[in-house]
Amino acid sequence: MSIEPSRSQFDLAPAVSLVIPFYNEAETLAALHGAIRHELETAGFTYEIILVNDGSTDAGEAVCRALVAADPHVTLINFRKNFGKSAALSAGFRAAAGEIVITMDADLQDDPAELTRFVAAIEQGADVVCGWKKDRRDPWGKTAPSRLFNAVVNRTFGLKLRDHNCGFKAYRAQALANLNLYGELHRFVPALLHARGYRLCELPVQHHPRRFGKSKFGASRLVKGGLDLMTVAMTTRYATRPGHVFGAIGLLMLLAGGLCLSYLSLLWLIGAGPIGNRPLLFLGMLLMLFGGQFISTGLIAELVLSRSITEGDKYDIRDRVGAKSGGAVARPVSR
Ligand code: UDP
Ligand code: MG
């Protein structure tokens, strides 16, 4: 994980980096900062707080500038416009230097008093700790779609988490090195990391009702989440072998089309009547055409991949032992 350029080379990396994306949450930022500071200082951790302003149009930036001036633990990253929560998390992750990175929402729905429990869960061996809003304090219109989303994602990826999209999560820094968040993929972080072999655990957390501002995600998130599910299922399973998925579908279509056309050819050969007006003829032709298309799409994907694939795309190393062990190794947390 790269250390941000402004940080002095002689500074020690903090044990914990907090990454907090926010979009129009001016009312809560100062209180959130105070509560985080109280919690982490009582626990005795070295820490940094990275606030990512995702194009807020309220007084959020001014509030954060005052926090930066008063507290050297705070860094503010201002986006030029609203790029979305995934982009904001991604920028925060790049800047984070801690051995443990914790994300939380800025609206005070997540409780900073839980921070030390997240650190403890990582110290006990988890790579990723996912908050679970056990007693969720959101309206029915948010909780019901969320249940459906969790069930579908669990089924698709073979997971058993009750709250994939909880903003409160902790990571061993290593887990973030190859996590590429963009679009609205923040909902799929557990699925993406599970697919790379990281150890996930779930931690029940307190959840408070939103007292200021309003939710930034509307009903459209179910549709977007559904579409992203296909993307993530494809990229986690077939990112390094797209030819397999396109090829398998294409071959099945070719086979089905071939069977249809062979049957009709047989009928024609034995003189069982004209076949030019049979719907089966069109079905067989379409299956053959699209089957060929699928296979060639897979081959093109493989050609593109062979030029662009990186080491990080192929595997994830947990640790190295022995003479060549200079790589990233999970270190115990220093306080
Ligand atoms: N957020 C963001 N960019 C956006 C939308 C949201 O940084 O485009 C932040 C938001 O300010 C909050 C967190 O993401 O800190 C979670 O958003 P919200 O509370 O609206 O989601 P909900 O709790 O309603 O699911
Ligand atoms: Mg919220």
CSV table of C-alpha atoms and ligand atoms in Angstrom, one decimal:
chain,number,residue,atom,x,y,z
A,1,MET,CA,0.0,0.0,0.0
A,2,SER,CA,1.5,3.3,-1.0
A,3,ILE,CA,2.0,6.1,1.5
A,4,GLU,CA,0.6,9.4,0.4
A,5,PRO,CA,3.3,11.8,-1.0
A,6,SER,CA,2.8,14.5,1.6
A,7,ARG,CA,3.5,12.2,4.5
A,8,SER,CA,7.1,12.6,5.9
A,9,GLN,CA,9.2,9.5,5.2
A,10,PHE,CA,10.2,9.6,8.8
A,11,ASP,CA,6.7,9.5,10.3
A,12,LEU,CA,5.7,6.1,11.6
A,13,ALA,CA,2.6,4.7,9.8
A,14,PRO,CA,-0.4,4.8,12.1
A,15,ALA,CA,-1.9,1.5,13.4
A,16,VAL,CA,-5.4,2.5,12.3
A,17,SER,CA,-6.6,4.5,9.3
A,18,LEU,CA,-10.2,5.7,9.3
A,19,VAL,CA,-11.7,6.4,5.9
A,20,ILE,CA,-14.9,8.3,5.9
A,21,PRO,CA,-16.7,9.3,2.7
A,22,PHE,CA,-19.2,12.0,2.9
A,23,TYR,CA,-21.6,13.9,0.7
A,24,ASN,CA,-23.6,16.7,2.3
A,25,GLU,CA,-23.2,15.7,5.9
A,26,ALA,CA,-22.0,19.0,7.4
A,27,GLU,CA,-24.2,18.7,10.6
A,28,THR,CA,-22.5,15.5,11.8
A,29,LEU,CA,-18.8,15.8,10.9
A,30,ALA,CA,-17.6,17.7,14.0
A,31,ALA,CA,-19.4,15.4,16.4
A,32,LEU,CA,-18.2,12.3,14.5
A,33,HIS,CA,-14.6,13.5,14.7
A,34,GLY,CA,-14.9,14.2,18.4
A,35,ALA,CA,-16.3,10.7,19.1
A,36,ILE,CA,-13.7,9.0,17.0
A,37,ARG,CA,-10.9,10.8,18.7
A,38,HIS,CA,-12.2,10.0,22.1
A,39,GLU,CA,-12.6,6.3,21.3
A,40,LEU,CA,-9.2,5.8,19.7
A,41,GLU,CA,-7.2,7.9,22.1
A,42,THR,CA,-8.8,6.1,25.1
A,43,ALA,CA,-7.8,2.8,23.4
A,44,GLY,CA,-4.3,4.2,22.9
A,45,PHE,CA,-4.0,3.6,19.1
A,46,THR,CA,-1.9,5.6,16.7
A,47,TYR,CA,-4.4,6.7,14.0
A,48,GLU,CA,-5.3,8.9,11.2
A,49,ILE,CA,-8.7,10.1,9.9
A,50,ILE,CA,-9.1,10.5,6.2
A,51,LEU,CA,-12.2,12.4,5.3
A,52,VAL,CA,-13.2,12.2,1.7
A,53,ASN,CA,-15.5,15.0,0.6
A,54,ASP,CA,-17.5,13.5,-2.4
A,55,GLY,CA,-18.4,16.9,-3.9
A,56,SER,CA,-20.5,18.2,-1.0
A,57,THR,CA,-22.4,21.4,-1.8
A,58,ASP,CA,-23.1,22.3,1.9
A,59,ALA,CA,-20.7,23.6,4.6
A,60,GLY,CA,-19.0,20.2,4.9
A,61,GLU,CA,-15.7,21.3,3.4
A,62,ALA,CA,-15.4,24.4,5.8
A,63,VAL,CA,-16.2,22.2,8.8
A,64,CYS,CA,-13.4,19.7,7.7
A,65,ARG,CA,-10.9,22.5,7.0
A,66,ALA,CA,-11.4,23.6,10.6
A,67,LEU,CA,-10.9,20.0,11.8
A,68,VAL,CA,-7.7,19.7,9.8
A,69,ALA,CA,-6.4,23.0,11.3
A,70,ALA,CA,-7.1,21.8,14.8
A,71,ASP,CA,-6.1,18.2,14.6
A,72,PRO,CA,-3.0,16.8,12.8
A,73,HIS,CA,-4.6,13.3,12.6
A,74,VAL,CA,-7.1,14.6,10.0
A,75,THR,CA,-6.6,14.6,6.3
A,76,LEU,CA,-9.3,16.0,3.9
A,77,ILE,CA,-9.6,14.9,0.3
A,78,ASN,CA,-11.9,17.1,-1.7
A,79,PHE,CA,-13.4,15.7,-5.0
A,80,ARG,CA,-14.2,18.2,-7.7
A,81,LYS,CA,-17.8,16.9,-7.9
A,82,ASN,CA,-19.9,14.0,-6.6
A,83,PHE,CA,-18.2,10.8,-7.9
A,84,GLY,CA,-20.1,8.3,-5.7
A,85,LYS,CA,-19.3,6.4,-2.5
A,86,SER,CA,-17.1,3.7,-4.2
A,87,ALA,CA,-14.8,6.4,-5.8
A,88,ALA,CA,-14.6,8.2,-2.4
A,89,LEU,CA,-13.7,4.9,-0.6
A,90,SER,CA,-11.1,4.1,-3.3
A,91,ALA,CA,-9.4,7.5,-2.9
A,92,GLY,CA,-9.4,7.1,0.9
A,93,PHE,CA,-7.9,3.6,0.6
A,94,ARG,CA,-5.1,4.9,-1.6
A,95,ALA,CA,-4.2,7.6,1.0
A,96,ALA,CA,-4.5,5.3,4.0
A,97,ALA,CA,-1.2,4.2,5.6
A,98,GLY,CA,-2.4,2.2,8.6
A,99,GLU,CA,-2.0,-1.5,9.1
A,100,ILE,CA,-5.8,-1.6,9.7
A,101,VAL,CA,-8.2,0.4,7.6
A,102,ILE,CA,-11.7,1.1,9.0
A,103,THR,CA,-14.5,2.6,6.9
A,104,MET,CA,-17.6,4.2,8.4
A,105,ASP,CA,-20.5,6.4,7.2
A,106,ALA,CA,-20.4,10.1,8.1
A,107,ASP,CA,-24.0,10.4,9.2
A,108,LEU,CA,-23.5,9.1,12.7
A,109,GLN,CA,-25.7,6.1,12.0
A,110,ASP,CA,-22.5,4.0,12.8
A,111,ASP,CA,-21.3,4.4,16.3
A,112,PRO,CA,-17.5,5.3,16.8
A,113,ALA,CA,-17.7,3.5,20.2
A,114,GLU,CA,-17.5,0.2,18.2
A,115,LEU,CA,-14.1,1.0,16.7
A,116,THR,CA,-12.0,-0.9,19.1
A,117,ARG,CA,-14.1,-4.0,18.6
A,118,PHE,CA,-13.3,-3.9,14.9
A,119,VAL,CA,-9.6,-3.6,15.6
A,120,ALA,CA,-9.9,-6.6,18.1
A,121,ALA,CA,-11.6,-8.7,15.4
A,122,ILE,CA,-8.7,-8.1,13.0
A,123,GLU,CA,-6.1,-8.8,15.7
A,124,GLN,CA,-7.9,-12.1,16.2
A,125,GLY,CA,-7.1,-13.1,12.6
A,126,ALA,CA,-9.9,-11.8,10.3
A,127,ASP,CA,-8.8,-10.0,7.1
A,128,VAL,CA,-12.1,-8.3,6.7
A,129,VAL,CA,-14.6,-7.4,9.4
A,130,CYS,CA,-18.1,-6.6,8.1
A,131,GLY,CA,-20.4,-4.7,10.4
A,132,TRP,CA,-23.9,-6.1,10.8
A,133,LYS,CA,-26.7,-3.6,11.6
A,134,LYS,CA,-28.5,-6.2,13.8
A,135,ASP,CA,-31.2,-3.8,14.9
A,136,ARG,CA,-31.3,-1.7,11.8
A,137,ARG,CA,-32.8,1.8,12.4
A,138,ASP,CA,-33.9,2.6,8.8
A,139,PRO,CA,-37.3,2.8,7.2
A,140,TRP,CA,-39.0,-0.3,5.9
A,141,GLY,CA,-38.4,0.9,2.3
A,142,LYS,CA,-34.7,0.5,2.9
A,143,THR,CA,-34.6,-2.7,5.0
A,144,ALA,CA,-36.8,-4.9,2.8
A,145,PRO,CA,-34.8,-4.5,-0.5
A,146,SER,CA,-31.7,-4.9,1.6
A,147,ARG,CA,-32.8,-8.3,2.8
A,148,LEU,CA,-33.5,-9.4,-0.7
A,149,PHE,CA,-30.1,-8.1,-1.8
A,150,ASN,CA,-28.2,-9.9,1.0
A,151,ALA,CA,-30.0,-13.2,0.2
A,152,VAL,CA,-29.2,-13.0,-3.5
A,153,VAL,CA,-25.6,-12.0,-3.0
A,154,ASN,CA,-25.1,-14.8,-0.4
A,155,ARG,CA,-26.5,-17.4,-2.7
A,156,THR,CA,-24.5,-16.2,-5.7
A,157,PHE,CA,-21.1,-16.1,-3.9
A,158,GLY,CA,-21.6,-18.8,-1.3
A,159,LEU,CA,-21.5,-16.5,1.6
A,160,LYS,CA,-23.4,-16.2,4.8
A,161,LEU,CA,-23.3,-12.5,5.7
A,162,ARG,CA,-26.4,-10.7,6.9
A,163,ASP,CA,-25.3,-7.2,5.9
A,164,HIS,CA,-23.1,-6.9,2.8
A,165,ASN,CA,-23.7,-3.2,2.4
A,166,CYS,CA,-22.9,-2.0,5.9
A,167,GLY,CA,-20.6,1.1,5.7
A,168,PHE,CA,-18.8,0.0,8.9
A,169,LYS,CA,-16.0,-2.4,8.0
A,170,ALA,CA,-12.4,-3.0,8.9
A,171,TYR,CA,-9.7,-4.4,6.7
A,172,ARG,CA,-6.1,-5.7,7.1
A,173,ALA,CA,-4.3,-3.2,4.7
A,174,GLN,CA,-3.2,-6.2,2.6
A,175,ALA,CA,-6.8,-6.9,1.6
A,176,LEU,CA,-7.2,-3.5,0.0
A,177,ALA,CA,-4.1,-3.7,-2.2
A,178,ASN,CA,-5.9,-5.5,-5.0
A,179,LEU,CA,-9.4,-4.2,-4.4
A,180,ASN,CA,-10.5,-2.0,-7.3
A,181,LEU,CA,-13.7,-0.1,-6.3
A,182,TYR,CA,-15.5,2.0,-8.9
A,183,GLY,CA,-19.0,2.6,-10.1
A,184,GLU,CA,-21.2,1.4,-7.3
A,185,LEU,CA,-19.2,-1.7,-6.4
A,186,HIS,CA,-18.9,-0.7,-2.7
A,187,ARG,CA,-22.0,-3.0,-2.1
A,188,PHE,CA,-19.9,-6.0,-3.2
A,189,VAL,CA,-16.8,-5.5,-1.2
A,190,PRO,CA,-17.3,-8.7,0.9
A,191,ALA,CA,-18.1,-10.7,-2.3
A,192,LEU,CA,-15.0,-9.3,-4.1
A,193,LEU,CA,-12.7,-10.1,-1.2
A,194,HIS,CA,-14.1,-13.5,-0.5
A,195,ALA,CA,-13.5,-14.4,-4.1
A,196,ARG,CA,-9.8,-13.5,-3.5
A,197,GLY,CA,-9.6,-15.8,-0.5
A,198,TYR,CA,-9.6,-13.3,2.3
A,199,ARG,CA,-11.1,-14.4,5.7
A,200,LEU,CA,-14.3,-12.5,6.4
A,201,CYS,CA,-16.1,-12.2,9.7
A,202,GLU,CA,-19.2,-10.5,10.8
A,203,LEU,CA,-19.6,-8.1,13.8
A,204,PRO,CA,-23.0,-7.0,15.1
A,205,VAL,CA,-23.0,-3.2,15.5
A,206,GLN,CA,-25.3,-0.6,17.0
A,207,HIS,CA,-27.2,1.4,14.4
A,208,HIS,CA,-28.7,4.8,15.0
A,209,PRO,CA,-31.5,6.5,13.1
A,210,ARG,CA,-30.4,9.2,10.7
A,211,ARG,CA,-30.9,12.5,12.6
A,212,PHE,CA,-29.6,15.0,10.1
A,213,GLY,CA,-29.8,15.2,6.3
A,214,LYS,CA,-31.2,12.5,4.2
A,215,SER,CA,-30.2,9.1,2.7
A,216,LYS,CA,-28.2,9.5,-0.5
A,217,PHE,CA,-29.4,6.2,-2.0
A,218,GLY,CA,-33.0,5.8,-3.4
A,219,ALA,CA,-35.1,2.9,-4.7
A,220,SER,CA,-33.0,2.7,-7.9
A,221,ARG,CA,-30.3,1.0,-5.9
A,222,LEU,CA,-32.0,-2.4,-6.2
A,223,VAL,CA,-31.9,-2.2,-10.0
A,224,LYS,CA,-28.3,-1.0,-10.0
A,225,GLY,CA,-27.4,-3.6,-7.4
A,226,GLY,CA,-28.9,-6.3,-9.6
A,227,LEU,CA,-27.0,-5.2,-12.7
A,228,ASP,CA,-23.8,-4.9,-10.6
A,229,LEU,CA,-24.3,-8.4,-9.3
A,230,MET,CA,-23.9,-9.8,-12.9
A,231,THR,CA,-20.7,-7.7,-13.3
A,232,VAL,CA,-19.2,-8.9,-10.1
A,233,ALA,CA,-20.2,-12.6,-10.6
A,234,MET,CA,-18.5,-12.3,-14.0
A,235,THR,CA,-15.4,-10.5,-12.9
A,236,THR,CA,-14.8,-12.7,-9.8
A,237,ARG,CA,-15.3,-16.0,-11.6
A,238,TYR,CA,-14.2,-15.4,-15.1
A,239,ALA,CA,-12.0,-12.4,-15.1
A,240,THR,CA,-9.0,-14.5,-16.0
A,241,ARG,CA,-10.8,-16.9,-18.3
A,242,PRO,CA,-13.7,-15.1,-20.2
A,243,GLY,CA,-13.4,-17.6,-23.0
A,244,HIS,CA,-14.8,-20.3,-20.7
A,245,VAL,CA,-18.1,-18.5,-20.0
A,246,PHE,CA,-18.7,-17.2,-23.5
A,247,GLY,CA,-17.4,-20.4,-25.0
A,248,ALA,CA,-19.6,-22.6,-22.9
A,249,ILE,CA,-22.8,-20.6,-23.8
A,250,GLY,CA,-21.7,-20.5,-27.4
A,251,LEU,CA,-21.1,-24.2,-27.7
A,252,LEU,CA,-24.4,-25.1,-26.1
A,253,MET,CA,-26.2,-22.8,-28.6
A,254,LEU,CA,-24.3,-24.3,-31.5
A,255,LEU,CA,-25.2,-27.8,-30.3
A,256,ALA,CA,-28.9,-27.0,-29.8
A,257,GLY,CA,-29.0,-25.2,-33.2
A,258,GLY,CA,-27.1,-28.1,-34.9
A,259,LEU,CA,-29.7,-30.6,-33.5
A,260,CYS,CA,-32.6,-28.5,-34.8
A,261,LEU,CA,-31.1,-28.2,-38.3
A,262,SER,CA,-30.0,-31.9,-38.4
A,263,TYR,CA,-33.6,-33.0,-37.5
A,264,LEU,CA,-35.0,-30.8,-40.3
A,265,SER,CA,-32.4,-32.0,-42.8
A,266,LEU,CA,-33.4,-35.6,-42.0
A,267,LEU,CA,-37.1,-34.8,-42.6
A,268,TRP,CA,-36.2,-33.2,-45.9
A,269,LEU,CA,-34.0,-36.2,-46.9
A,270,ILE,CA,-36.7,-38.7,-46.2
A,271,GLY,CA,-39.2,-36.5,-48.2
A,272,ALA,CA,-41.4,-35.6,-45.2
A,273,GLY,CA,-42.4,-32.3,-46.8
A,274,PRO,CA,-41.0,-28.8,-47.2
A,275,ILE,CA,-39.0,-27.4,-44.2
A,276,GLY,CA,-38.6,-23.8,-45.4
A,277,ASN,CA,-41.7,-22.6,-43.5
A,278,ARG,CA,-40.9,-24.4,-40.2
A,279,PRO,CA,-40.3,-22.2,-37.1
A,280,LEU,CA,-37.7,-24.7,-36.0
A,281,LEU,CA,-35.6,-23.7,-39.0
A,282,PHE,CA,-35.4,-20.1,-37.9
A,283,LEU,CA,-34.7,-21.2,-34.3
A,284,GLY,CA,-31.9,-23.5,-35.4
A,285,MET,CA,-30.4,-20.8,-37.6
A,286,LEU,CA,-30.5,-18.2,-34.8
A,287,LEU,CA,-29.0,-20.6,-32.3
A,288,MET,CA,-26.1,-21.3,-34.7
A,289,LEU,CA,-25.5,-17.6,-35.5
A,290,PHE,CA,-25.6,-16.5,-31.9
A,291,GLY,CA,-23.6,-19.4,-30.7
A,292,GLY,CA,-20.8,-18.5,-33.2
A,293,GLN,CA,-21.1,-14.8,-31.9
A,294,PHE,CA,-20.6,-15.9,-28.3
A,295,ILE,CA,-17.6,-18.0,-29.1
A,296,SER,CA,-15.9,-15.2,-31.0
A,297,THR,CA,-16.8,-12.7,-28.2
A,298,GLY,CA,-15.0,-15.0,-25.8
A,299,LEU,CA,-11.9,-15.2,-28.1
A,300,ILE,CA,-11.8,-11.4,-28.4
A,301,ALA,CA,-12.0,-11.1,-24.6
A,302,GLU,CA,-9.1,-13.6,-24.2
A,303,LEU,CA,-7.0,-11.5,-26.7
A,304,VAL,CA,-7.6,-8.3,-24.8
A,305,LEU,CA,-6.9,-10.1,-21.5
A,306,SER,CA,-3.6,-11.6,-22.7
A,307,ARG,CA,-2.3,-8.1,-23.2
A,308,SER,CA,-3.6,-6.5,-20.1
A,309,ILE,CA,-3.5,-9.1,-17.3
A,310,THR,CA,-1.3,-8.2,-14.3
A,311,GLU,CA,0.2,-10.4,-11.6
A,312,GLY,CA,-2.3,-9.0,-9.1
A,313,ASP,CA,-5.2,-10.2,-11.3
A,314,LYS,CA,-4.0,-13.8,-11.2
A,315,TYR,CA,-3.6,-14.5,-7.5
A,316,ASP,CA,-3.3,-13.1,-3.9
A,317,ILE,CA,-0.4,-14.1,-1.7
A,318,ARG,CA,-1.1,-14.3,2.1
A,319,ASP,CA,2.5,-14.4,3.2
A,320,ARG,CA,5.9,-15.6,2.2
A,321,VAL,CA,8.2,-17.7,4.4
A,322,GLY,CA,12.0,-18.1,4.1
A,323,ALA,CA,14.8,-16.3,2.2
A,324,LYS,CA,12.6,-14.5,-0.3
A,325,SER,CA,10.0,-13.3,2.3
A,326,GLY,CA,10.5,-9.6,1.7
A,327,GLY,CA,6.9,-9.2,0.4
A,328,ALA,CA,3.7,-8.0,2.1
A,329,VAL,CA,3.3,-10.0,5.3
A,330,ALA,CA,0.5,-9.5,7.9
A,331,ARG,CA,2.2,-7.8,10.8
A,332,PRO,CA,0.8,-7.7,14.4
A,333,VAL,CA,-0.8,-4.3,15.2
A,334,SER,CA,1.5,-1.9,17.1
A,335,ARG,CA,0.0,0.5,19.5
B,1,UDP,N1,-22.0,9.1,0.4
B,1,UDP,C1,-20.9,9.5,-0.4
B,1,UDP,N2,-21.2,9.8,-1.8
B,1,UDP,C2,-22.4,9.6,-2.3
B,1,UDP,C3,-23.4,9.0,-1.5
B,1,UDP,C4,-23.2,8.8,-0.2
B,1,UDP,O1,-19.8,9.8,0.1
B,1,UDP,O2,-22.6,9.8,-3.5
B,1,UDP,C5,-21.7,8.8,1.8
B,1,UDP,C6,-22.7,9.5,2.7
B,1,UDP,O3,-22.4,10.9,2.9
B,1,UDP,C7,-22.6,8.7,4.0
B,1,UDP,C8,-22.4,7.3,3.4
B,1,UDP,O4,-21.9,7.4,2.1
B,1,UDP,O5,-21.5,9.1,4.7
B,1,UDP,C9,-23.6,6.4,3.4
B,1,UDP,O6,-24.7,7.1,2.8
B,1,UDP,P1,-26.2,7.1,3.3
B,1,UDP,O7,-26.2,7.3,4.8
B,1,UDP,O8,-27.0,8.1,2.5
B,1,UDP,O9,-26.7,5.7,3.0
B,1,UDP,P2,-27.7,4.8,3.8
B,1,UDP,O10,-27.3,4.8,5.3
B,1,UDP,O11,-29.0,5.5,3.7
B,1,UDP,O12,-27.7,3.5,3.2
B,2,MG,MG,-26.8,6.3,6.5
